[in-house]
C-alpha cells in the first residue's frame, strides 16, 4: 500500500488493518499470539490471505497461536487442536465433536426464506444511482473508490451488492445515504410520482452498519440512542416518542429492560437489533444494510436475517444488502450486483449470476466462497 505509515486506520480496508495488527503482534517476537476473531467481517478471499499470512509466519518463527473464532471452517483448516467453548464452559476437545457441532450450526443456518417473488412487471423503481464517482485524496496517493456506478433499486426488492474487501462497498453505502461527498453522479428517489434528487441525508433511507459497537454511542443508553432520530426529526412529544420506541423494540424482538442498558451490556446480535430498530424509527422505504451480519456467529446471523425478511415483508421495504458472503446474498437478495475495484462488473438475478457468472472476478468470488465451504 502506498504510504501506509502515513495513513489513519479509517483509511485502510479491513484486511489492511489486520495486516497492521499482525505486524504489531510480531514486532515483539512473541512466543504466543492470541488471535481473537481476526477475520470476522472479511470476505472469503481476504480471510484466507490473512490466515495464510499469520500461519506462514508461525512456520518461520515457531510461535504458538490461540485462534479464537466462530468460524469452524477456518478452525478446521488451520488448527492442530480445538477446544469448544459453550456458555462459559469448555467442551470436548476432539475435532470430531467440533464437526458434529458444525453440522448443527449449518442446520440452524437454513432459516426459512419466505420472500415473495415478484414478476419484473409489477416492480417500479424506487431509487436510481447514476454515474456515481468517488475519489479519496488528491494526486499520486488518491484512490478512485467508485467509478461510474449505475444501479436501480425496485420497490420491495433486495438488491445484493457483493465485492471483496476494498472494492468500494462501504463507500457506496455512505454515498447512497449522503454522508459522504461524491465527486459526481446523481441519486434519484422515486417515492411519490415526482422524482426527487437526493443531495443530503433523507429519513426515507435508513442504514444499518456492520460494526454494531461502533455505530452505537457507547455513552448513550439504548433508549436515548433510539430517541435521537425522532428528536432530530422534530418530534418533541415525550409520550409519542416513548410509544414509538416501545413499538419498535417489540418489532425487533428485544426486551424493553434493555432500553436502560448501555451498548456494551448487549450482545452483538442485540446491538444489531437496536441498529435495525433505529433505522426503522423514521419509517423509511429503503434500508441500506452494510454487512449487517458479518460480525455475528452463524446462529445469530440466521436470526437477524429472518428478522430482516419479516420486517421487509410487513413494511414492503426495499433493501440494498451489502455483503461479502455469497450464502447470505443468495438467500436474501432478488438481484445481485458485483462490485470489483470500484466498478459494477456484473448484475442480474441472483439465480442467474450464481449459476452463470460471466465475469472472471465473479467466478473467482464464487470459487473462493466455496473454499470456505470445504
Ligand atoms: P469495502 O467496504 O468494499 O471494503 P471501502 O469502500 O471501505 O471498501 O474502500 C474502498 C477503497 O477506498 C479502498 O481502497 C480503501 O483503502 C479506500 N478508502 C476508504 N475510505 C478511505 C478514506 N477515508 N480515505 C482514503 N481512502 C479510503
Ligand atoms: Mg466495508
Short mmCIF file of C-alpha atoms and ligand atoms in Angstrom, two decimals:
data_model
loop_
_atom_site.label_atom_id
_atom_site.label_comp_id
_atom_site.label_asym_id
_atom_site.label_seq_id
_atom_site.Cartn_x
_atom_site.Cartn_y
_atom_site.Cartn_z
CA UNK A 1 0.00 0.00 0.00
CA UNK A 2 1.48 3.42 -0.84
CA UNK A 3 2.37 5.47 2.25
CA UNK A 4 0.64 3.12 4.61
CA UNK A 5 2.59 4.54 7.54
CA UNK A 6 1.08 7.96 6.90
CA UNK A 7 -2.50 6.72 6.94
CA UNK A 8 -5.07 6.64 9.70
CA UNK A 9 -6.88 3.36 10.42
CA UNK A 10 -10.10 4.53 8.76
CA UNK A 11 -8.15 4.98 5.53
CA UNK A 12 -7.34 1.26 5.40
CA UNK A 13 -9.53 -1.65 4.43
CA UNK A 14 -10.38 -4.35 6.97
CA UNK A 15 -7.76 -6.69 5.52
CA UNK A 16 -5.10 -3.98 5.57
CA UNK A 17 -5.85 -3.19 9.21
CA UNK A 18 -5.46 -6.85 10.16
CA UNK A 19 -2.06 -6.91 8.40
CA UNK A 20 -1.03 -3.97 10.57
CA UNK A 21 -2.22 -5.82 13.69
CA UNK A 22 -0.23 -8.90 12.71
CA UNK A 23 2.86 -6.71 12.15
CA UNK A 24 2.38 -5.18 15.61
CA UNK A 25 1.94 -8.56 17.27
CA UNK A 26 5.04 -9.93 15.51
CA UNK A 27 7.18 -6.91 16.33
CA UNK A 28 7.95 -8.08 19.87
CA UNK A 29 8.93 -11.56 18.71
CA UNK A 30 6.30 -13.27 20.85
CA UNK A 31 6.02 -16.90 21.92
CA UNK A 32 2.25 -16.79 21.72
CA UNK A 33 -0.15 -14.81 19.57
CA UNK A 34 -3.77 -14.64 20.65
CA UNK A 35 -5.83 -14.09 17.53
CA UNK A 36 -9.35 -13.09 18.61
CA UNK A 37 -11.79 -13.26 15.68
CA UNK A 38 -9.19 -11.75 13.37
CA UNK A 39 -11.08 -12.46 10.16
CA UNK A 40 -14.61 -11.62 11.26
CA UNK A 41 -16.12 -9.32 8.69
CA UNK A 42 -13.55 -10.04 6.00
CA UNK A 43 -14.57 -11.68 2.76
CA UNK A 44 -13.58 -15.25 1.99
CA UNK A 45 -10.56 -14.48 -0.20
CA UNK A 46 -9.07 -11.92 2.22
CA UNK A 47 -9.87 -14.19 5.17
CA UNK A 48 -7.76 -16.89 3.58
CA UNK A 49 -4.93 -14.41 2.83
CA UNK A 50 -4.82 -13.15 6.42
CA UNK A 51 -4.87 -16.62 7.97
CA UNK A 52 -2.28 -17.86 5.46
CA UNK A 53 -0.11 -14.89 6.37
CA UNK A 54 -0.32 -15.48 10.11
CA UNK A 55 0.30 -19.20 9.84
CA UNK A 56 3.17 -18.75 7.37
CA UNK A 57 4.91 -16.57 9.98
CA UNK A 58 4.24 -19.30 12.51
CA UNK A 59 6.20 -21.74 10.34
CA UNK A 60 9.17 -19.35 10.30
CA UNK A 61 9.12 -18.12 13.89
CA UNK A 62 7.54 -21.06 15.72
CA UNK A 63 5.23 -19.09 17.99
CA UNK A 64 2.03 -20.68 19.26
CA UNK A 65 -1.31 -19.36 18.12
CA UNK A 66 -4.54 -19.31 20.12
CA UNK A 67 -7.07 -18.79 17.35
CA UNK A 68 -10.45 -17.69 18.69
CA UNK A 69 -13.16 -17.93 16.09
CA UNK A 70 -16.81 -18.67 15.47
CA UNK A 71 -15.85 -19.83 12.00
CA UNK A 72 -15.50 -23.56 12.37
CA UNK A 73 -14.28 -23.91 8.80
CA UNK A 74 -11.12 -21.86 9.39
CA UNK A 75 -10.52 -23.63 12.70
CA UNK A 76 -10.62 -26.95 10.88
CA UNK A 77 -8.22 -25.75 8.24
CA UNK A 78 -5.59 -24.10 10.42
CA UNK A 79 -5.66 -25.56 13.93
CA UNK A 80 -3.91 -28.58 15.40
CA UNK A 81 -6.22 -28.87 18.38
CA UNK A 82 -9.66 -27.49 19.14
CA UNK A 83 -11.46 -26.54 22.33
CA UNK A 84 -15.14 -25.77 22.16
CA UNK A 85 -16.43 -23.07 24.48
CA UNK A 86 -20.13 -23.10 25.25
CA UNK A 87 -21.90 -20.99 27.88
CA UNK A 88 -18.60 -20.30 29.58
CA UNK A 89 -17.55 -23.96 29.78
CA UNK A 90 -15.11 -25.86 27.64
CA UNK A 91 -16.48 -28.96 25.99
CA UNK A 92 -14.83 -31.99 24.50
CA UNK A 93 -11.77 -31.00 22.52
CA UNK A 94 -11.75 -33.53 19.74
CA UNK A 95 -12.03 -32.30 16.19
CA UNK A 96 -14.80 -34.84 15.58
CA UNK A 97 -17.10 -33.25 18.14
CA UNK A 98 -16.48 -29.88 16.57
CA UNK A 99 -17.51 -31.37 13.27
CA UNK A 100 -20.78 -32.51 14.85
CA UNK A 101 -21.29 -29.04 16.24
CA UNK A 102 -20.61 -27.61 12.83
CA UNK A 103 -23.37 -29.69 11.30
CA UNK A 104 -25.83 -28.45 13.88
CA UNK A 105 -24.76 -24.85 13.22
CA UNK A 106 -25.12 -25.39 9.49
CA UNK A 107 -28.62 -26.68 10.02
CA UNK A 108 -29.51 -23.61 12.03
CA UNK A 109 -28.26 -21.51 9.17
CA UNK A 110 -31.05 -22.81 6.93
CA UNK A 111 -33.55 -20.23 8.05
CA UNK A 112 -36.80 -20.05 6.20
CA UNK A 113 -36.75 -17.96 3.09
CA UNK A 114 -40.28 -16.71 2.68
CA UNK A 115 -39.66 -13.97 0.19
CA UNK A 116 -42.48 -13.22 -2.18
CA UNK A 117 -41.15 -13.43 -5.69
CA UNK A 118 -42.44 -10.63 -7.84
CA UNK A 119 -42.54 -10.56 -11.55
CA UNK A 120 -40.47 -7.82 -13.15
CA UNK A 121 -43.58 -6.12 -14.45
CA UNK A 122 -45.08 -5.39 -11.05
CA UNK A 123 -41.97 -3.60 -9.96
CA UNK A 124 -41.40 0.08 -10.01
CA UNK A 125 -38.09 1.82 -9.48
CA UNK A 126 -37.67 3.47 -6.10
CA UNK A 127 -34.05 4.60 -6.28
CA UNK A 128 -31.68 5.19 -9.12
CA UNK A 129 -27.93 5.66 -8.78
CA UNK A 130 -26.46 7.33 -11.84
CA UNK A 131 -22.79 7.64 -12.79
CA UNK A 132 -21.66 7.80 -9.18
CA UNK A 133 -17.93 8.58 -8.77
CA UNK A 134 -15.88 8.98 -5.63
CA UNK A 135 -12.15 9.57 -5.24
CA UNK A 136 -10.38 9.83 -1.90
CA UNK A 137 -7.41 12.16 -1.63
CA UNK A 138 -5.61 14.00 -4.39
CA UNK A 139 -2.61 13.44 -6.66
CA UNK A 140 -0.47 10.35 -6.53
CA UNK A 141 -1.99 8.89 -3.39
CA UNK A 142 -5.59 9.28 -4.50
CA UNK A 143 -7.86 6.25 -4.57
CA UNK A 144 -10.68 6.03 -7.08
CA UNK A 145 -13.09 4.15 -4.86
CA UNK A 146 -16.18 4.32 -7.10
CA UNK A 147 -16.08 4.55 -10.88
CA UNK A 148 -19.33 5.47 -12.62
CA UNK A 149 -21.68 3.29 -10.61
CA UNK A 150 -25.14 2.78 -12.09
CA UNK A 151 -27.76 0.93 -10.07
CA UNK A 152 -31.52 0.64 -9.90
CA UNK A 153 -33.47 -0.41 -6.85
CA UNK A 154 -37.07 -1.62 -7.19
CA UNK A 155 -39.85 -1.28 -4.66
CA UNK A 156 -39.95 -4.16 -2.18
CA UNK A 157 -36.88 -5.95 -3.52
CA UNK A 158 -33.49 -6.75 -2.08
CA UNK A 159 -30.54 -5.79 -4.21
CA UNK A 160 -27.45 -7.64 -3.06
CA UNK A 161 -24.12 -5.94 -3.65
CA UNK A 162 -21.18 -8.27 -3.33
CA UNK A 163 -17.49 -7.49 -3.56
CA UNK A 164 -14.20 -8.21 -1.86
CA UNK A 165 -12.69 -6.07 0.85
CA UNK A 166 -11.62 -2.71 -0.58
CA UNK A 167 -13.91 -2.94 -3.63
CA UNK A 168 -15.81 0.17 -2.54
CA UNK A 169 -18.83 -1.31 -0.75
CA UNK A 170 -18.83 0.99 2.27
CA UNK A 171 -18.04 4.00 0.08
CA UNK A 172 -21.13 3.12 -1.94
CA UNK A 173 -23.25 2.88 1.22
CA UNK A 174 -22.03 6.21 2.54
CA UNK A 175 -22.61 7.85 -0.83
CA UNK A 176 -26.11 6.40 -1.08
CA UNK A 177 -27.16 7.82 2.26
CA UNK A 178 -25.35 11.08 1.53
CA UNK A 179 -22.96 11.16 4.44
CA UNK A 180 -20.01 11.32 2.07
CA UNK A 181 -19.49 13.97 -0.58
CA UNK A 182 -19.41 12.44 -4.00
CA UNK A 183 -17.38 13.72 -6.88
CA UNK A 184 -20.11 13.37 -9.45
CA UNK A 185 -23.26 11.42 -10.11
CA UNK A 186 -26.88 11.53 -9.05
CA UNK A 187 -29.22 9.78 -6.67
CA UNK A 188 -32.85 9.89 -7.72
CA UNK A 189 -35.58 8.84 -5.31
CA UNK A 190 -39.00 7.95 -6.75
CA UNK A 191 -41.10 7.87 -3.60
CA UNK A 192 -44.13 9.65 -4.98
CA UNK A 193 -44.89 10.44 -8.55
CA UNK A 194 -42.32 13.21 -8.78
CA UNK A 195 -38.70 12.12 -8.65
CA UNK A 196 -36.53 13.76 -6.08
CA UNK A 197 -32.79 14.31 -6.37
CA UNK A 198 -31.09 13.47 -3.08
CA UNK A 199 -28.16 15.62 -2.03
CA UNK A 200 -28.39 15.27 1.73
CA UNK A 201 -29.35 12.52 4.19
CA UNK A 202 -33.02 11.63 3.86
CA UNK A 203 -35.07 9.94 6.62
CA UNK A 204 -36.73 7.71 4.00
CA UNK A 205 -33.35 5.98 3.54
CA UNK A 206 -32.30 4.11 6.66
CA UNK A 207 -28.96 2.42 7.26
CA UNK A 208 -27.52 -0.41 9.34
CA UNK A 209 -23.75 -0.74 9.56
CA UNK A 210 -21.62 -3.79 10.14
CA UNK A 211 -19.96 -2.63 13.32
CA UNK A 212 -22.80 -2.56 15.85
CA UNK A 213 -20.47 -1.48 18.64
CA UNK A 214 -19.03 1.38 16.62
CA UNK A 215 -22.38 2.60 15.34
CA UNK A 216 -23.98 2.99 18.76
CA UNK A 217 -22.77 5.79 21.02
CA UNK A 218 -21.12 3.99 23.98
CA UNK A 219 -22.13 6.78 26.37
CA UNK A 220 -25.80 6.70 25.47
CA UNK A 221 -28.37 4.31 26.88
CA UNK A 222 -30.33 2.37 24.26
CA UNK A 223 -33.45 4.47 24.93
CA UNK A 224 -31.57 7.70 24.17
CA UNK A 225 -29.95 6.16 21.10
CA UNK A 226 -33.42 5.35 19.77
CA UNK A 227 -34.82 8.71 20.82
CA UNK A 228 -32.16 10.62 18.89
CA UNK A 229 -33.50 10.21 15.32
CA UNK A 230 -37.04 11.08 16.47
CA UNK A 231 -35.80 14.10 18.35
CA UNK A 232 -33.67 15.24 15.40
CA UNK A 233 -36.67 14.94 13.12
CA UNK A 234 -38.51 17.43 15.31
CA UNK A 235 -40.59 15.06 17.45
CA UNK A 236 -40.97 16.64 20.90
CA UNK A 237 -43.92 14.83 22.46
CA UNK A 238 -42.37 12.52 25.07
CA UNK A 239 -45.35 10.19 25.20
CA UNK A 240 -45.34 9.68 21.47
CA UNK A 241 -41.56 9.18 21.46
CA UNK A 242 -41.90 6.56 24.19
CA UNK A 243 -44.66 4.75 22.31
CA UNK A 244 -42.79 4.70 19.02
CA UNK A 245 -39.66 3.33 20.71
CA UNK A 246 -41.58 0.63 22.58
CA UNK A 247 -43.39 -0.42 19.38
CA UNK A 248 -40.13 -0.69 17.52
CA UNK A 249 -38.38 -2.64 20.30
CA UNK A 250 -41.16 -5.23 20.13
CA UNK A 251 -40.84 -5.48 16.35
CA UNK A 252 -37.15 -6.35 16.59
CA UNK A 253 -37.77 -8.78 19.45
CA UNK A 254 -35.84 -7.00 22.18
CA UNK A 255 -36.78 -6.93 25.85
CA UNK A 256 -37.70 -3.43 26.97
CA UNK A 257 -35.45 -3.68 30.03
CA UNK A 258 -32.57 -3.26 27.58
CA UNK A 259 -33.69 0.32 26.90
CA UNK A 260 -31.99 1.19 30.16
CA UNK A 261 -28.71 -0.50 29.23
CA UNK A 262 -25.57 0.76 27.53
CA UNK A 263 -24.39 -0.75 24.22
CA UNK A 264 -21.50 -2.69 25.82
CA UNK A 265 -24.01 -4.54 28.02
CA UNK A 266 -25.67 -6.03 24.94
CA UNK A 267 -24.59 -8.93 22.75
CA UNK A 268 -23.63 -8.30 19.13
CA UNK A 269 -26.97 -9.65 17.96
CA UNK A 270 -28.92 -7.45 20.38
CA UNK A 271 -26.93 -4.40 19.32
CA UNK A 272 -27.69 -5.15 15.69
CA UNK A 273 -31.39 -5.35 16.61
CA UNK A 274 -31.08 -1.90 18.16
CA UNK A 275 -29.46 -0.60 14.95
CA UNK A 276 -32.31 -2.10 12.92
CA UNK A 277 -34.91 -0.57 15.26
CA UNK A 278 -33.19 2.80 14.94
CA UNK A 279 -33.13 2.60 11.16
CA UNK A 280 -36.88 1.85 11.17
CA UNK A 281 -37.98 4.65 13.51
CA UNK A 282 -38.38 7.30 10.86
CA UNK A 283 -40.42 4.98 8.66
CA UNK A 284 -38.02 4.55 5.76
CA UNK A 285 -38.91 2.95 2.45
CA UNK A 286 -35.32 1.88 1.79
CA UNK A 287 -32.75 0.44 4.16
CA UNK A 288 -29.11 0.15 3.20
CA UNK A 289 -27.52 -2.74 5.07
CA UNK A 290 -23.71 -2.72 5.11
CA UNK A 291 -22.59 -6.23 6.10
CA UNK A 292 -25.27 -6.37 8.83
CA UNK A 293 -24.42 -9.88 9.98
CA UNK A 294 -20.72 -10.28 9.20
CA UNK A 295 -19.62 -9.78 12.77
CA UNK A 296 -22.15 -12.27 14.15
CA UNK A 297 -21.94 -16.02 14.66
CA UNK A 298 -23.90 -18.26 12.32
CA UNK A 299 -26.82 -18.82 14.68
CA UNK A 300 -27.35 -15.11 15.40
CA UNK A 301 -26.78 -14.29 11.74
CA UNK A 302 -29.67 -16.54 10.72
CA UNK A 303 -31.97 -14.92 13.30
CA UNK A 304 -31.11 -11.38 12.23
CA UNK A 305 -31.57 -12.26 8.56
CA UNK A 306 -35.01 -13.76 9.15
CA UNK A 307 -35.96 -10.70 11.21
CA UNK A 308 -34.93 -8.51 8.27
CA UNK A 309 -37.01 -10.64 5.90
CA UNK A 310 -40.08 -10.39 8.13
CA UNK A 311 -39.79 -6.64 8.51
CA UNK A 312 -39.34 -6.27 4.77
CA UNK A 313 -42.49 -8.27 4.11
CA UNK A 314 -44.57 -6.32 6.62
CA UNK A 315 -43.44 -2.90 5.52
CA UNK A 316 -42.76 -3.57 1.84
CA UNK A 317 -39.28 -2.18 2.27
CA UNK A 318 -36.55 -2.14 -0.34
CA UNK A 319 -33.15 -3.31 0.84
CA UNK A 320 -29.69 -2.73 -0.52
CA UNK A 321 -27.79 -5.56 1.13
CA UNK A 322 -24.02 -5.26 1.04
CA UNK A 323 -22.15 -8.42 1.86
CA UNK A 324 -19.06 -10.38 1.01
CA UNK A 325 -20.92 -13.57 1.86
CA UNK A 326 -22.46 -15.21 -1.18
CA UNK A 327 -24.51 -17.51 1.00
CA UNK A 328 -26.21 -14.54 2.66
CA UNK A 329 -26.81 -12.81 -0.67
CA UNK A 330 -28.15 -15.98 -2.28
CA UNK A 331 -30.74 -16.36 0.45
CA UNK A 332 -31.77 -12.75 0.85
CA UNK A 333 -31.48 -10.99 -2.48
CA UNK A 334 -33.66 -10.85 -5.58
CA UNK A 335 -30.99 -9.30 -7.73
CA UNK A 336 -27.27 -9.00 -7.33
CA UNK A 337 -24.61 -6.53 -8.44
CA UNK A 338 -20.94 -7.47 -8.31
CA UNK A 339 -18.57 -4.69 -7.30
CA UNK A 340 -14.92 -5.04 -8.26
CA UNK A 341 -12.32 -2.30 -7.82
CA UNK A 342 -14.98 0.40 -7.74
CA UNK A 343 -16.93 -0.81 -10.75
CA UNK A 344 -20.10 -2.87 -11.15
CA UNK A 345 -18.76 -5.67 -13.29
CA UNK A 346 -21.89 -7.76 -13.47
CA UNK A 347 -25.53 -7.62 -12.39
CA UNK A 348 -28.71 -9.64 -12.78
CA UNK A 349 -30.96 -12.06 -10.91
CA UNK A 350 -29.25 -13.96 -8.10
CA UNK A 351 -30.01 -17.28 -9.69
CA UNK A 352 -28.52 -16.28 -13.00
CA UNK A 353 -25.35 -14.69 -11.62
CA UNK A 354 -24.60 -17.57 -9.27
CA UNK A 355 -25.18 -20.27 -11.86
CA UNK A 356 -23.86 -18.47 -14.96
CA UNK A 357 -21.29 -15.89 -13.89
CA UNK A 358 -19.79 -14.32 -16.99
CA UNK A 359 -17.18 -12.11 -15.34
CA UNK A 360 -13.85 -13.63 -14.29
CA UNK A 361 -13.88 -11.87 -10.96
CA UNK A 362 -17.39 -13.16 -10.17
CA UNK A 363 -16.22 -16.66 -10.98
CA UNK A 364 -13.28 -16.24 -8.63
CA UNK A 365 -15.57 -14.91 -5.92
CA UNK A 366 -17.86 -17.91 -6.22
CA UNK A 367 -14.91 -20.31 -6.06
CA UNK A 368 -13.33 -18.59 -3.05
CA UNK A 369 -16.65 -18.71 -1.23
CA UNK A 370 -16.89 -22.40 -1.88
CA UNK A 371 -13.38 -22.74 -0.49
CA UNK A 372 -14.91 -21.68 2.82
CA UNK A 373 -17.45 -24.46 2.43
CA UNK A 374 -14.80 -27.21 2.43
P1 LIG B 1 -15.09 -2.06 1.18
O1 LIG B 1 -16.19 -1.56 2.07
O2 LIG B 1 -15.57 -2.78 -0.04
O3 LIG B 1 -14.07 -2.86 1.91
P2 LIG B 1 -14.25 0.74 1.07
O4 LIG B 1 -15.37 1.46 0.44
O5 LIG B 1 -14.12 0.83 2.56
O6 LIG B 1 -14.31 -0.79 0.59
O7 LIG B 1 -12.88 1.22 0.43
C1 LIG B 1 -12.67 1.34 -0.97
C2 LIG B 1 -11.26 1.88 -1.23
O8 LIG B 1 -11.17 3.23 -0.77
C3 LIG B 1 -10.13 1.13 -0.51
O9 LIG B 1 -9.02 1.10 -1.39
C4 LIG B 1 -9.84 1.97 0.74
O10 LIG B 1 -8.49 1.82 1.13
C5 LIG B 1 -10.15 3.38 0.22
N1 LIG B 1 -10.67 4.26 1.29
C6 LIG B 1 -11.80 4.08 2.03
N2 LIG B 1 -12.01 5.10 2.88
C7 LIG B 1 -10.99 5.97 2.69
C8 LIG B 1 -10.63 7.25 3.26
N3 LIG B 1 -11.38 7.82 4.20
N4 LIG B 1 -9.51 7.83 2.80
C9 LIG B 1 -8.73 7.25 1.85
N5 LIG B 1 -9.01 6.08 1.25
C10 LIG B 1 -10.13 5.43 1.66
MG1 LIG B 2 -16.82 -2.12 4.06
#
